Every structure is written in C-alpha cells, then in structure tokens.
Amino acid sequence: MRYVLKVAYDGTNYGGWQIQNNAVTVQQLLQDAVKNVFGCEVNITASGRTDAGVHAAGQVCHFDADLTIPPQNIALALNTVLPDGISVLNSAAAPSGFDANHSAKQKTYAYRMYVSRMRNPLKERYSVNIPRMPDVQKMSIGAGIYCGEHDFKAYCASRSSVKTTVRTIYSCIVNLSESRGSADITVTVCGSGFLYNMVRTIAGTLLYLGEGKISLQDITRSLENPDRSLVGRTMPAKGLTLESVDYGTKIF
C-alpha cells in the first residue's frame, strides 16, 4: 500500500532532503524512523529535493509498505522517534496512481529577509538580514515580470543537468510587513517547478533591483538572454522555505 506524508522541517542542521554519504539528511531520518517504528525498510520519495539549509512547511512525500496501523495514525507514530527539527504533520493512504514527485501540479516557495542594522537572533534562523530598506514597490513590479513561461537558464546553478530550463511561474509576490520598528520582506513564488537555486536567485535579483544595482529592463533581458551578469546573487539557503505542494486534489 502507498502512504503519503506531509512533513515540516527546519533544514538548518541537515544536508538537504536527499540521502548522502557525508551528511545527515531529512530523507534518511524519515526512513530510519519508519524502520524503527514499523520494522520495515522503505524508500521515501519527496515532491522534490530541498538543498542543505532549506526549510519546509509542507513537503509532501510517499512510501510503499504493508502496515496494520490506520494511515492517519502514521504521523503520530513517526513523530515519537523523529528529532525536534522534523515533524510529520499529516499522513494518509495515497490516492490511486499518486506519486509525490510526478503528480505535483505546482509548488510554492517563500524567501524571507528582514531589514535591520543589527542581526536579530530570533529571525536569523529562517530569514536573511539586509541592513537597509530596499525599494519594495520596485521589487513588486519586478516580481510581476517573472509570471508566465520563461527560460530561467540565467537563474540556474551552472552544475545543473536538467533537460530544459523553461519553467512556468503562476505568481510572484513581494510582501512588506512592518511592526514595532521591524520590517520583514517575503518573496513568494508559485510555479510548475523550479531549477536548482532558481528561487534563491530570483530573490537575490529582486533585492538587487530594490537596491538600485540593476534595472527592470535587466530582469526582462535576463529572461530573453540567459546572461548571468544580468541577475542578482544567489541568496543564502536559510531564507528559503518550501511552503506547499499542490496536486489538484485533496490529499489529506
């Protein structure tokens, strides 16, 4: 039987999702938890890999096993042995033909920054400090340029080996939240799929735009001509969170 899990994790201390020989990963810890609780070895497949240091609020994954426990109780059972940085939020029997990776229709990521002259220890784990307020209105205008189908080759890490760098972005929104002298900027991107480092580079490019280092025309040109010099820096992993994965149908 196939089971599906919704998982949240703090990626700070992990080498990403995928199992590696030289790092502790989320996939390995989840598989170890299944073996520990249910006594069976499984291969857990996620909607997609997250890199070292990247967080997830709604990663979705599946595994095949013959268990006697009700599917909805798997989450509680696994959480008894998982470390504090990982939690299974929901578990269920997977719909017919479901594949956590191939069945995904769209994913939503959020990149978080906070504006402060000094680092804030209560924000540092999940967002990136920027010392001065950028032009958020201009960043919002730039974000709209990414919507639609484009070639994001300029936003992809050089060592990526994907067949095509064309992706479709359904929405890209920049939000500013201010309270008690604190300012938080969130770049939320929803799309059909993403290249390696793509969202982190989009966030870095919008930040450069807000800081006046590049122009709106540079963003447009970067999608027409895959020139890496037209885009901003790839932002640190800690500011990125996989917010949700949509399958076009109710899973849990």
XYZ file of C-alpha atoms in Angstrom:
252
model
C 0.000 0.000 0.000
C 1.171 3.519 -0.701
C 1.137 6.127 2.043
C 1.565 9.897 1.752
C 3.064 12.224 4.355
C 3.097 15.991 4.810
C 6.341 16.939 6.522
C 7.740 20.126 8.050
C 11.401 20.532 8.888
C 13.979 23.036 9.997
C 16.742 22.496 7.463
C 19.470 24.270 9.442
C 21.300 21.168 10.634
C 20.618 18.894 7.666
C 22.366 18.342 4.357
C 19.117 18.760 2.465
C 16.445 16.202 1.622
C 18.304 13.540 -0.339
C 20.393 10.820 1.294
C 24.144 11.488 1.162
C 27.200 9.670 2.430
C 28.699 12.633 4.263
C 25.704 14.406 5.812
C 22.589 13.807 7.890
C 19.535 14.316 5.670
C 15.772 14.522 6.119
C 15.093 11.548 3.851
C 17.473 9.343 5.834
C 15.954 10.304 9.189
C 12.415 9.673 7.950
C 13.361 6.284 6.530
C 15.138 5.398 9.763
C 12.009 6.399 11.678
C 9.824 4.099 9.577
C 12.249 1.225 10.169
C 12.436 1.987 13.888
C 8.655 2.169 14.390
C 7.349 -0.355 11.862
C 10.338 -2.638 11.336
C 10.473 -2.278 7.552
C 12.909 -0.597 5.179
C 11.324 1.828 2.739
C 12.370 4.364 0.144
C 10.629 7.684 0.738
C 10.081 9.850 -2.361
C 9.502 13.597 -1.961
C 7.842 16.142 -4.215
C 11.359 17.407 -4.866
C 14.734 17.819 -3.200
C 15.497 20.718 -0.929
C 19.106 21.835 -0.546
C 21.177 21.924 2.617
C 19.829 24.577 4.981
C 16.483 24.994 3.204
C 13.333 24.581 5.306
C 9.918 23.095 4.579
C 6.488 23.897 5.965
C 4.671 21.487 3.662
C 6.932 18.967 1.950
C 4.942 16.007 0.588
C 6.374 12.506 0.199
C 5.250 8.895 -0.212
C 6.425 5.378 0.571
C 5.177 1.834 -0.019
C 4.721 -0.642 2.821
C 2.313 -3.185 4.310
C 1.274 -1.693 7.652
C -1.554 -2.589 10.002
C -1.803 0.853 11.598
C -4.547 3.227 10.327
C -2.924 5.615 7.795
C -3.909 8.731 9.739
C -2.004 7.453 12.794
C 1.326 7.037 10.989
C 2.207 10.710 11.616
C 1.837 10.372 15.372
C 3.836 7.142 15.430
C 6.760 8.556 13.442
C 6.886 11.744 15.495
C 7.660 9.734 18.625
C 11.124 8.938 17.240
C 11.885 11.863 14.907
C 14.194 14.679 16.098
C 12.731 18.046 17.077
C 13.686 19.553 13.718
C 11.389 17.246 11.734
C 7.652 16.631 12.150
C 5.115 14.663 10.120
C 2.073 16.949 10.069
C -0.332 14.594 8.286
C -0.435 11.049 6.960
C -2.933 9.273 4.733
C -3.427 6.475 2.251
C -2.291 7.773 -1.130
C -4.872 8.169 -3.907
C -4.703 5.687 -6.778
C -1.742 6.383 -9.066
C -0.300 9.019 -6.715
C 3.386 9.895 -6.901
C 4.647 12.679 -4.636
C 7.071 13.877 -7.305
C 5.390 13.256 -10.653
C 1.823 14.079 -9.557
C 2.689 17.564 -8.275
C 0.924 20.359 -10.167
C 2.576 23.359 -8.535
C 4.857 24.317 -5.667
C 5.057 27.454 -3.583
C 8.277 28.745 -2.028
C 8.817 31.758 0.231
C 12.084 33.622 0.629
C 12.344 35.757 3.761
C 14.519 38.776 4.558
C 14.410 41.259 7.412
C 15.662 44.840 7.450
C 17.826 45.816 10.386
C 21.172 47.460 11.036
C 21.852 44.706 13.563
C 21.287 40.967 13.322
C 18.237 39.685 15.159
C 18.921 36.270 16.742
C 15.187 35.471 16.742
C 14.997 35.883 12.957
C 18.405 34.728 11.770
C 17.484 31.048 11.535
C 14.755 31.470 8.924
C 15.494 34.761 7.179
C 18.395 36.846 5.912
C 19.426 40.179 7.335
C 19.702 43.151 4.989
C 20.964 46.423 6.543
C 18.942 48.976 4.565
C 15.375 49.140 3.274
C 15.229 48.479 -0.491
C 12.592 49.920 -2.832
C 9.913 47.298 -2.188
C 7.486 48.853 -4.685
C 10.034 48.433 -7.451
C 10.690 44.873 -6.276
C 6.963 44.143 -6.590
C 6.920 45.469 -10.134
C 9.946 43.349 -10.991
C 8.330 40.262 -9.471
C 5.476 40.525 -11.964
C 7.908 40.162 -14.858
C 8.605 36.569 -13.851
C 4.988 35.445 -14.264
C 4.346 33.230 -17.284
C 6.530 30.767 -19.169
C 10.182 31.810 -19.481
C 13.650 30.402 -19.918
C 15.269 30.666 -16.479
C 18.717 29.482 -17.530
C 20.321 32.622 -16.056
C 18.777 31.692 -12.692
C 20.021 28.112 -12.618
C 23.179 26.840 -10.925
C 25.855 26.034 -13.502
C 26.189 22.406 -12.404
C 22.516 21.621 -13.071
C 21.930 18.938 -15.721
C 18.215 19.434 -16.463
C 16.921 18.838 -19.986
C 15.184 22.198 -20.230
C 15.440 25.436 -18.260
C 11.977 26.649 -19.293
C 9.592 26.953 -16.353
C 6.137 28.480 -15.738
C 5.597 30.893 -12.859
C 1.974 31.367 -11.800
C 2.592 34.133 -9.293
C 5.491 36.063 -7.776
C 4.629 38.433 -4.954
C 6.731 40.686 -2.723
C 5.204 41.462 0.654
C 6.406 44.006 3.234
C 5.340 43.642 6.849
C 6.230 46.320 9.384
C 5.614 46.282 13.128
C 7.340 47.797 16.160
C 10.235 49.128 14.152
C 10.853 45.817 12.373
C 10.456 45.254 8.642
C 10.145 41.842 7.029
C 10.216 41.243 3.272
C 8.884 37.991 1.821
C 9.169 36.938 -1.807
C 6.587 34.208 -2.520
C 6.857 32.304 -5.795
C 4.392 29.722 -7.103
C 5.234 27.709 -10.201
C 5.011 24.402 -12.029
C 8.544 23.539 -10.987
C 11.880 25.145 -10.209
C 15.519 24.854 -11.228
C 18.367 24.374 -8.770
C 18.832 27.694 -6.878
C 16.168 29.384 -9.030
C 14.036 30.871 -6.237
C 17.070 31.995 -4.248
C 18.395 33.770 -7.351
C 15.030 35.366 -8.116
C 15.020 36.721 -4.545
C 18.576 37.993 -4.944
C 17.724 39.647 -8.254
C 14.686 41.405 -6.807
C 16.823 42.589 -3.899
C 19.409 43.968 -6.331
C 16.558 45.724 -8.150
C 15.316 47.247 -4.893
C 18.851 48.389 -4.068
C 19.252 50.063 -7.451
C 22.003 47.720 -8.637
C 20.030 46.516 -11.666
C 17.012 47.786 -13.615
C 13.619 46.390 -14.575
C 14.953 46.124 -18.097
C 17.773 43.905 -16.841
C 15.226 41.427 -15.457
C 13.341 41.366 -18.749
C 16.585 40.880 -20.658
C 17.692 38.083 -18.317
C 14.667 36.035 -19.402
C 15.276 36.751 -23.075
C 19.042 36.291 -22.968
C 20.407 33.847 -20.346
C 23.214 36.112 -19.187
C 24.143 35.513 -15.533
C 25.565 39.043 -15.263
C 22.044 40.469 -15.581
C 20.729 38.849 -12.389
C 21.461 39.221 -8.701
C 23.279 36.953 -6.296
C 22.017 33.599 -5.117
C 20.728 34.258 -1.606
C 21.646 32.049 1.391
C 19.696 28.814 1.816
C 18.374 29.642 5.296
C 15.896 32.225 3.978
C 14.081 29.716 1.763
C 11.085 27.606 2.786
C 9.048 25.170 0.706
C 5.593 26.323 1.759
C 3.285 23.905 -0.025
C 2.812 21.431 -2.844
C -0.475 21.279 -4.752
C -1.745 18.154 -6.519
C -5.016 19.496 -7.860
C -6.946 17.241 -5.472
C -7.397 16.787 -1.743
C -4.665 14.515 -0.323
C -5.209 14.742 3.431
